[in-house]
PDB file of C-alpha atoms in Angstrom:
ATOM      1  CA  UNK A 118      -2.313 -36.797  67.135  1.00 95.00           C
ATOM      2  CA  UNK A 119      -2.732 -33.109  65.911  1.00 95.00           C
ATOM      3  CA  UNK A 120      -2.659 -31.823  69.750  1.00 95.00           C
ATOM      4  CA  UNK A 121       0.448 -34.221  70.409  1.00 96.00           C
ATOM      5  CA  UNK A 122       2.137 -32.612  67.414  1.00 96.00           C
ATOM      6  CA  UNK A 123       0.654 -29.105  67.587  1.00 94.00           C
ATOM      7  CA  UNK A 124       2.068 -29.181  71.667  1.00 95.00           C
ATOM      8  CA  UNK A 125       5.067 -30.540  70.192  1.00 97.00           C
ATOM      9  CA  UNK A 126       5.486 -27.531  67.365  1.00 95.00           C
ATOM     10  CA  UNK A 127       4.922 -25.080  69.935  1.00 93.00           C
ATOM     11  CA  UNK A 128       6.928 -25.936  72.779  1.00 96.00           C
ATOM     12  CA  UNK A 129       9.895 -26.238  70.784  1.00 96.00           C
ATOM     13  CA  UNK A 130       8.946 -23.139  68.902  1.00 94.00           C
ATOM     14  CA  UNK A 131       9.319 -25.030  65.660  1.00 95.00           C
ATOM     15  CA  UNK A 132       6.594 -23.161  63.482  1.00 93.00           C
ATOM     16  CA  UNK A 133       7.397 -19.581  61.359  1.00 92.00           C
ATOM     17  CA  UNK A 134       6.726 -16.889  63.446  1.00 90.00           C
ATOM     18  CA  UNK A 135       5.088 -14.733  60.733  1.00 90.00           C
ATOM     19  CA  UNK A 136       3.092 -17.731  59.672  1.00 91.00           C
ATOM     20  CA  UNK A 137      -0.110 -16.289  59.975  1.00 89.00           C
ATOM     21  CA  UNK A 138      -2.747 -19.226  58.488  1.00 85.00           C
ATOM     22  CA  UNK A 139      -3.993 -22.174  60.803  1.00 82.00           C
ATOM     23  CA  UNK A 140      -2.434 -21.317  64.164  1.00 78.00           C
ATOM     24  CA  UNK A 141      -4.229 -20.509  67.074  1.00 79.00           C
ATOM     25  CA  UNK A 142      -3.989 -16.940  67.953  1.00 74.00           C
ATOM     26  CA  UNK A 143      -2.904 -16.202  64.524  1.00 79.00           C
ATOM     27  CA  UNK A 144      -5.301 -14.251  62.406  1.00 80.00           C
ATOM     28  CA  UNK A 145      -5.635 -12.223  59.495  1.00 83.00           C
ATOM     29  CA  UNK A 146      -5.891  -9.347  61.342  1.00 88.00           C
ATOM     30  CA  UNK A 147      -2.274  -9.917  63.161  1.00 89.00           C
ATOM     31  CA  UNK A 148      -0.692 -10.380  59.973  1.00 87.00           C
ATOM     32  CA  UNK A 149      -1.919  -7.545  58.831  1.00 90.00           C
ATOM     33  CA  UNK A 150      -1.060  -5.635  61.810  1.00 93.00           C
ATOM     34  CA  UNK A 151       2.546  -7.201  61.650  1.00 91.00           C
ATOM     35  CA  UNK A 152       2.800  -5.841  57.825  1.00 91.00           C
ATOM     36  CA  UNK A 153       1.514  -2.708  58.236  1.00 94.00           C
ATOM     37  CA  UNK A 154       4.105  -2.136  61.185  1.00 95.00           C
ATOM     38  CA  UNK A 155       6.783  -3.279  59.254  1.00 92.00           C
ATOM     39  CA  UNK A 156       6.169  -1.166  56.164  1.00 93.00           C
ATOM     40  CA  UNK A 157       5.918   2.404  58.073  1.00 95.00           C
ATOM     41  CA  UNK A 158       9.035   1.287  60.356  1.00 95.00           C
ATOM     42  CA  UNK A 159      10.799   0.733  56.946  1.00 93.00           C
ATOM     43  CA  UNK A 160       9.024   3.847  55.495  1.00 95.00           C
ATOM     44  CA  UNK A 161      10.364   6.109  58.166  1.00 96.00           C
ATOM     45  CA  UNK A 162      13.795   5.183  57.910  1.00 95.00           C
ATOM     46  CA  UNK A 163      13.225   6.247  54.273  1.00 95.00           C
ATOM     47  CA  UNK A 164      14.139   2.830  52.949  1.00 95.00           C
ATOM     48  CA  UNK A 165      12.676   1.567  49.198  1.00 94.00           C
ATOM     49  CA  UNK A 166      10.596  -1.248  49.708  1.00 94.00           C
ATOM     50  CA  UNK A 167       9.393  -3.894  46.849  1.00 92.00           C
ATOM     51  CA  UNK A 168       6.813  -6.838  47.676  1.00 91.00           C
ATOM     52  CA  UNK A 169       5.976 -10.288  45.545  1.00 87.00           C
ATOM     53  CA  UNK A 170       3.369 -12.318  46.220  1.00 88.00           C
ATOM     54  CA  UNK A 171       2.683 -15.637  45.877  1.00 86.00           C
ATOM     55  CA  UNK A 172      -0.582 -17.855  45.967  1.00 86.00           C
ATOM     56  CA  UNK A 173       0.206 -21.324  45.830  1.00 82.00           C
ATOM     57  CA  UNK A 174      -2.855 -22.629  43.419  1.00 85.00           C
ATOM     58  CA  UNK A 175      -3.660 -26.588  45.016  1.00 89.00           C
ATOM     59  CA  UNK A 176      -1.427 -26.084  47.790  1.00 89.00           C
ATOM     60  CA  UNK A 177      -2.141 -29.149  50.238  1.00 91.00           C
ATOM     61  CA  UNK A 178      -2.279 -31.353  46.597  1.00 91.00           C
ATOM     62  CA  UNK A 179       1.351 -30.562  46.221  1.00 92.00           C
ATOM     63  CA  UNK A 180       2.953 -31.385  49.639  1.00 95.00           C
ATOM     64  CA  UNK A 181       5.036 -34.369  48.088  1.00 96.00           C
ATOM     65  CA  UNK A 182       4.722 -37.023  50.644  1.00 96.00           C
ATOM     66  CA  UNK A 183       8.840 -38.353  51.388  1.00 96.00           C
ATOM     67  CA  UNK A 184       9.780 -34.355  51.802  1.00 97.00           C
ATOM     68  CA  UNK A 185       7.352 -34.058  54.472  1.00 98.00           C
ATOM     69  CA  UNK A 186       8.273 -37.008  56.264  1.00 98.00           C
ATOM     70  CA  UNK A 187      11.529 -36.169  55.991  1.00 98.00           C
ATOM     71  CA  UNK A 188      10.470 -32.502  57.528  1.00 98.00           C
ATOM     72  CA  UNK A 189       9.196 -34.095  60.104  1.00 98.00           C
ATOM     73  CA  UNK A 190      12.067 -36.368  61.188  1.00 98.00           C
ATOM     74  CA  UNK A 191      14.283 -33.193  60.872  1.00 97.00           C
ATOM     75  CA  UNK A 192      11.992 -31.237  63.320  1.00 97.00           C
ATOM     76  CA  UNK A 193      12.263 -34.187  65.650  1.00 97.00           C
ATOM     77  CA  UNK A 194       9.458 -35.982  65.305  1.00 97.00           C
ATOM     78  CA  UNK A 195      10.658 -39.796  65.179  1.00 97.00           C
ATOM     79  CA  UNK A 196      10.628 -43.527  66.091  1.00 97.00           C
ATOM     80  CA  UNK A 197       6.721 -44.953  66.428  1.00 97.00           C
ATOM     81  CA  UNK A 198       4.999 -41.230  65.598  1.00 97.00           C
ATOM     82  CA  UNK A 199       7.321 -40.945  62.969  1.00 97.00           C
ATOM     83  CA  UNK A 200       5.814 -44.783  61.436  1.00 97.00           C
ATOM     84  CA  UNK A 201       2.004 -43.181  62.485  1.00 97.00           C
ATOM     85  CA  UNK A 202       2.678 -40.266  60.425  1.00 97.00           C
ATOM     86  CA  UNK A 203       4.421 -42.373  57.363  1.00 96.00           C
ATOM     87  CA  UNK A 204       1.518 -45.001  57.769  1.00 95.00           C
ATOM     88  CA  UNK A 205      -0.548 -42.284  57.765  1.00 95.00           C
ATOM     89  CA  UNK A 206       0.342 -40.480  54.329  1.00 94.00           C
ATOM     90  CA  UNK A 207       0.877 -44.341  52.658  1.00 92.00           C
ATOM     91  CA  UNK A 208      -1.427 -46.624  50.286  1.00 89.00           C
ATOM     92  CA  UNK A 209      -4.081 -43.632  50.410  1.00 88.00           C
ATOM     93  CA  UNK A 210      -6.000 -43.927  47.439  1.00 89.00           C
ATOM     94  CA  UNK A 211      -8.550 -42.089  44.810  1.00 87.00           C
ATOM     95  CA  UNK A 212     -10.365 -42.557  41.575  1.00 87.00           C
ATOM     96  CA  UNK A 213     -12.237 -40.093  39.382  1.00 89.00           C
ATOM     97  CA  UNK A 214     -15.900 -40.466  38.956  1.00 93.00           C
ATOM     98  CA  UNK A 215     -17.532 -38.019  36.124  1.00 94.00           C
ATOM     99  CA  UNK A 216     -21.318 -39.695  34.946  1.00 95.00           C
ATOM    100  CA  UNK A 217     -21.226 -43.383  34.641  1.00 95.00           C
ATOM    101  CA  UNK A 218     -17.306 -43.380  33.927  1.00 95.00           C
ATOM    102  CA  UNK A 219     -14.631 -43.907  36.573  1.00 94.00           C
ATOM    103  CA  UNK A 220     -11.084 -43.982  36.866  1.00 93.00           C
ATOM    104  CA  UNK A 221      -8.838 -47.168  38.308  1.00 93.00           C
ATOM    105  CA  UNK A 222      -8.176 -46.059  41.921  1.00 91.00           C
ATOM    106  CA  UNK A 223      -4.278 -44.993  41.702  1.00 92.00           C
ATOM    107  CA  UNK A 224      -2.349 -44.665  45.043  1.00 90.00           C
ATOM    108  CA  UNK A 225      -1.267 -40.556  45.832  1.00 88.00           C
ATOM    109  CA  UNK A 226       1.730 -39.686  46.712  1.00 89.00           C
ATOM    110  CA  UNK A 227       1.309 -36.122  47.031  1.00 93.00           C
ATOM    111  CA  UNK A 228      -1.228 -34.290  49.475  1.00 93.00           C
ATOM    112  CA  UNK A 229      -2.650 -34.140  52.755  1.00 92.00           C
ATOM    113  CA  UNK A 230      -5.936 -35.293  53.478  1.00 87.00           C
ATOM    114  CA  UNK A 231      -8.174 -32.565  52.960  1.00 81.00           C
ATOM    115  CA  UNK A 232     -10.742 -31.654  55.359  1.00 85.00           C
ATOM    116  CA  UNK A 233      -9.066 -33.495  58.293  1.00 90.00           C
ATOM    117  CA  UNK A 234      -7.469 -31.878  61.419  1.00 92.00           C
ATOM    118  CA  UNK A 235      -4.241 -32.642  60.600  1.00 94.00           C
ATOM    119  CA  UNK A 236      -3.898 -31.818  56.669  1.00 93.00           C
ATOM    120  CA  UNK A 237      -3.232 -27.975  57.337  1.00 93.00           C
ATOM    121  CA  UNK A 238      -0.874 -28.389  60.188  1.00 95.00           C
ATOM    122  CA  UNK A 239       1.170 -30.620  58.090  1.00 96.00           C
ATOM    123  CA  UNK A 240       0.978 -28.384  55.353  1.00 95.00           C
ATOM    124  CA  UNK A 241       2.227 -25.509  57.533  1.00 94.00           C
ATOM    125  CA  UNK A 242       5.556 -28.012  58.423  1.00 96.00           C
ATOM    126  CA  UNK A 243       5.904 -28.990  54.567  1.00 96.00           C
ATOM    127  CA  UNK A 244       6.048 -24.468  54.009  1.00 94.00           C
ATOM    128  CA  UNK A 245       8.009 -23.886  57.207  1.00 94.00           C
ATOM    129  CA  UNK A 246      10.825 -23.400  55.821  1.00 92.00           C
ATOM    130  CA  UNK A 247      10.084 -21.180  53.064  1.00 88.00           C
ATOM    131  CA  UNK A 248      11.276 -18.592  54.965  1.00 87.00           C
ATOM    132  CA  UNK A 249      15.219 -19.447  54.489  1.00 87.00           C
ATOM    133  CA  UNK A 250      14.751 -18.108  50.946  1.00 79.00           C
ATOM    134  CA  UNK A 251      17.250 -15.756  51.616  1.00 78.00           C
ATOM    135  CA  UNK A 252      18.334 -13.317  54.816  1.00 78.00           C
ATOM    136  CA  UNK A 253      18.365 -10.090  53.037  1.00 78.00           C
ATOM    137  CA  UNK A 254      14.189 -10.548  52.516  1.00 84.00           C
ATOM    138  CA  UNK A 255      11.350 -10.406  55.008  1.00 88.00           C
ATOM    139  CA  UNK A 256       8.257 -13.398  54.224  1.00 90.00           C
ATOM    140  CA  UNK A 257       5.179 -13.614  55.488  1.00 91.00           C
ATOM    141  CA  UNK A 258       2.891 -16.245  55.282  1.00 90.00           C
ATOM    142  CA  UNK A 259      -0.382 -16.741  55.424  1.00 89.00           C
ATOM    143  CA  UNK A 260      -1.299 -20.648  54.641  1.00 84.00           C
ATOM    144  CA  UNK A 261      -0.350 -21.119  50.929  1.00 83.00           C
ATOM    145  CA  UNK A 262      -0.012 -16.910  50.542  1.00 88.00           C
ATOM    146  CA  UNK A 263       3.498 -16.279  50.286  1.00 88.00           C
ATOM    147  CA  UNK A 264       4.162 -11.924  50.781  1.00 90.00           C
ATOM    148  CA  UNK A 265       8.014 -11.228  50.506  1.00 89.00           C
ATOM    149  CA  UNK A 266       9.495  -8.055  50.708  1.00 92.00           C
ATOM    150  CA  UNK A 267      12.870  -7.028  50.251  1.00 91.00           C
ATOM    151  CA  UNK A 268      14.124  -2.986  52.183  1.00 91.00           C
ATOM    152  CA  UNK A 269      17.101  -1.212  51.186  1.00 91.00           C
ATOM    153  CA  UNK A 270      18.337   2.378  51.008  1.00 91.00           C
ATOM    154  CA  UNK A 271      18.867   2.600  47.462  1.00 91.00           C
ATOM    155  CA  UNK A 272      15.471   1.507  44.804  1.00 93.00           C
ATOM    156  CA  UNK A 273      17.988   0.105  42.481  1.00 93.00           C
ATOM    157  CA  UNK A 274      19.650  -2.298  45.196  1.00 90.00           C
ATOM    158  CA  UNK A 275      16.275  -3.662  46.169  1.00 90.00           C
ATOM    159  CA  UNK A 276      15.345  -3.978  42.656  1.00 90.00           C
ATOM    160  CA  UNK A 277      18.474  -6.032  41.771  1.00 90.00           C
ATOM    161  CA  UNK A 278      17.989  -8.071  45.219  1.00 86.00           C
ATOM    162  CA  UNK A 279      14.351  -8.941  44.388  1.00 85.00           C
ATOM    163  CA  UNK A 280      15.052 -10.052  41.217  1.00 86.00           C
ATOM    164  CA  UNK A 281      17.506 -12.561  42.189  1.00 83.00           C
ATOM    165  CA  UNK A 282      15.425 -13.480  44.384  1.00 77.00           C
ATOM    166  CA  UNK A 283      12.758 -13.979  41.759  1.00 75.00           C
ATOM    167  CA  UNK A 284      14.891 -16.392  39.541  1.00 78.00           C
ATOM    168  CA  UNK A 285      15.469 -18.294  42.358  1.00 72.00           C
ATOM    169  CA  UNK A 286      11.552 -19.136  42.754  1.00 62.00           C
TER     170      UNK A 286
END
């Protein structure tokens, strides 16, 4: 399923561009090649600059299940691999174990499944569209890092811009 979706992602070039974490031929290095770029073109056009950054603590435990189905049905993905992927994310279930005490198993409706081949490609779909935070910004990602940066002329312009921006976080 993750190549059927992964072909499907990339043939319809449905993925972030500046998503830098689990794609293939993405690195660390390339989005750090694609900042540094876009910081001196900024920088010699004389423009202010002003970056946040964000590190999403428990990032796959948060991907609320119904939003990323309904992600998925936006980005086309529908009918019986729409039910696989719903089937998929339902009834999954955990329990705490610390000594000899244990929780009652409890059904999750938040998370992908960790250490399987699909959890961070559905994570990058559930993020995807972080990047609509606003036009006047530039975001990069990098799995659950968030780096936005907001260019302007004047300091105080980009100041007042990324603090809108802020409150709306």
């Amino acid at each position: 399923m993750y190549k059927r979706l992964y072909s499907f992602l990339y043939k319809h070039s449905i993925l972030y561009q500046y998503q830098f974490g689990f794609q293939r031929y993405h690195s660390t290095t390339l989005a750090l090649i694609e900042l540094t770029d876009s910081l001196y073109t900024h920088l010699d056009n004389h423009d202010s600059i002003i970056g946040m950054y964000f590190d999403l603590q428990k990032a796959f435990d948060t991907v609320d299940h119904s939003i990323l189905l309904q992600k998925l049905h936006n980005y086309g993905i529908r009918g019986s691999v729409h039910t696989w992927f719903r089937d998929y994310l339902s009834n999954r279930k955990q329990f705490v174990s610390v000594g000899n005490n244990a929780s009652n198993f409890d059904i999750i409706t938040y998370g992908v499944p960790q250490g399987s081949v699909l959890g961070p490609l559905l994570f990058l779909i559930y993020v995807n569209d972080i990047c609509n935070v606003s036009p006047d910004c530039n975001v990069k990602l990098f799995a659950d890092d968030t780096n936005v940066f907001v260019f302007g002329n004047c300091i105080d312009d980009v100041f007042f811009l990324m603090q809108i921006l802020w409150h709306r976080s």
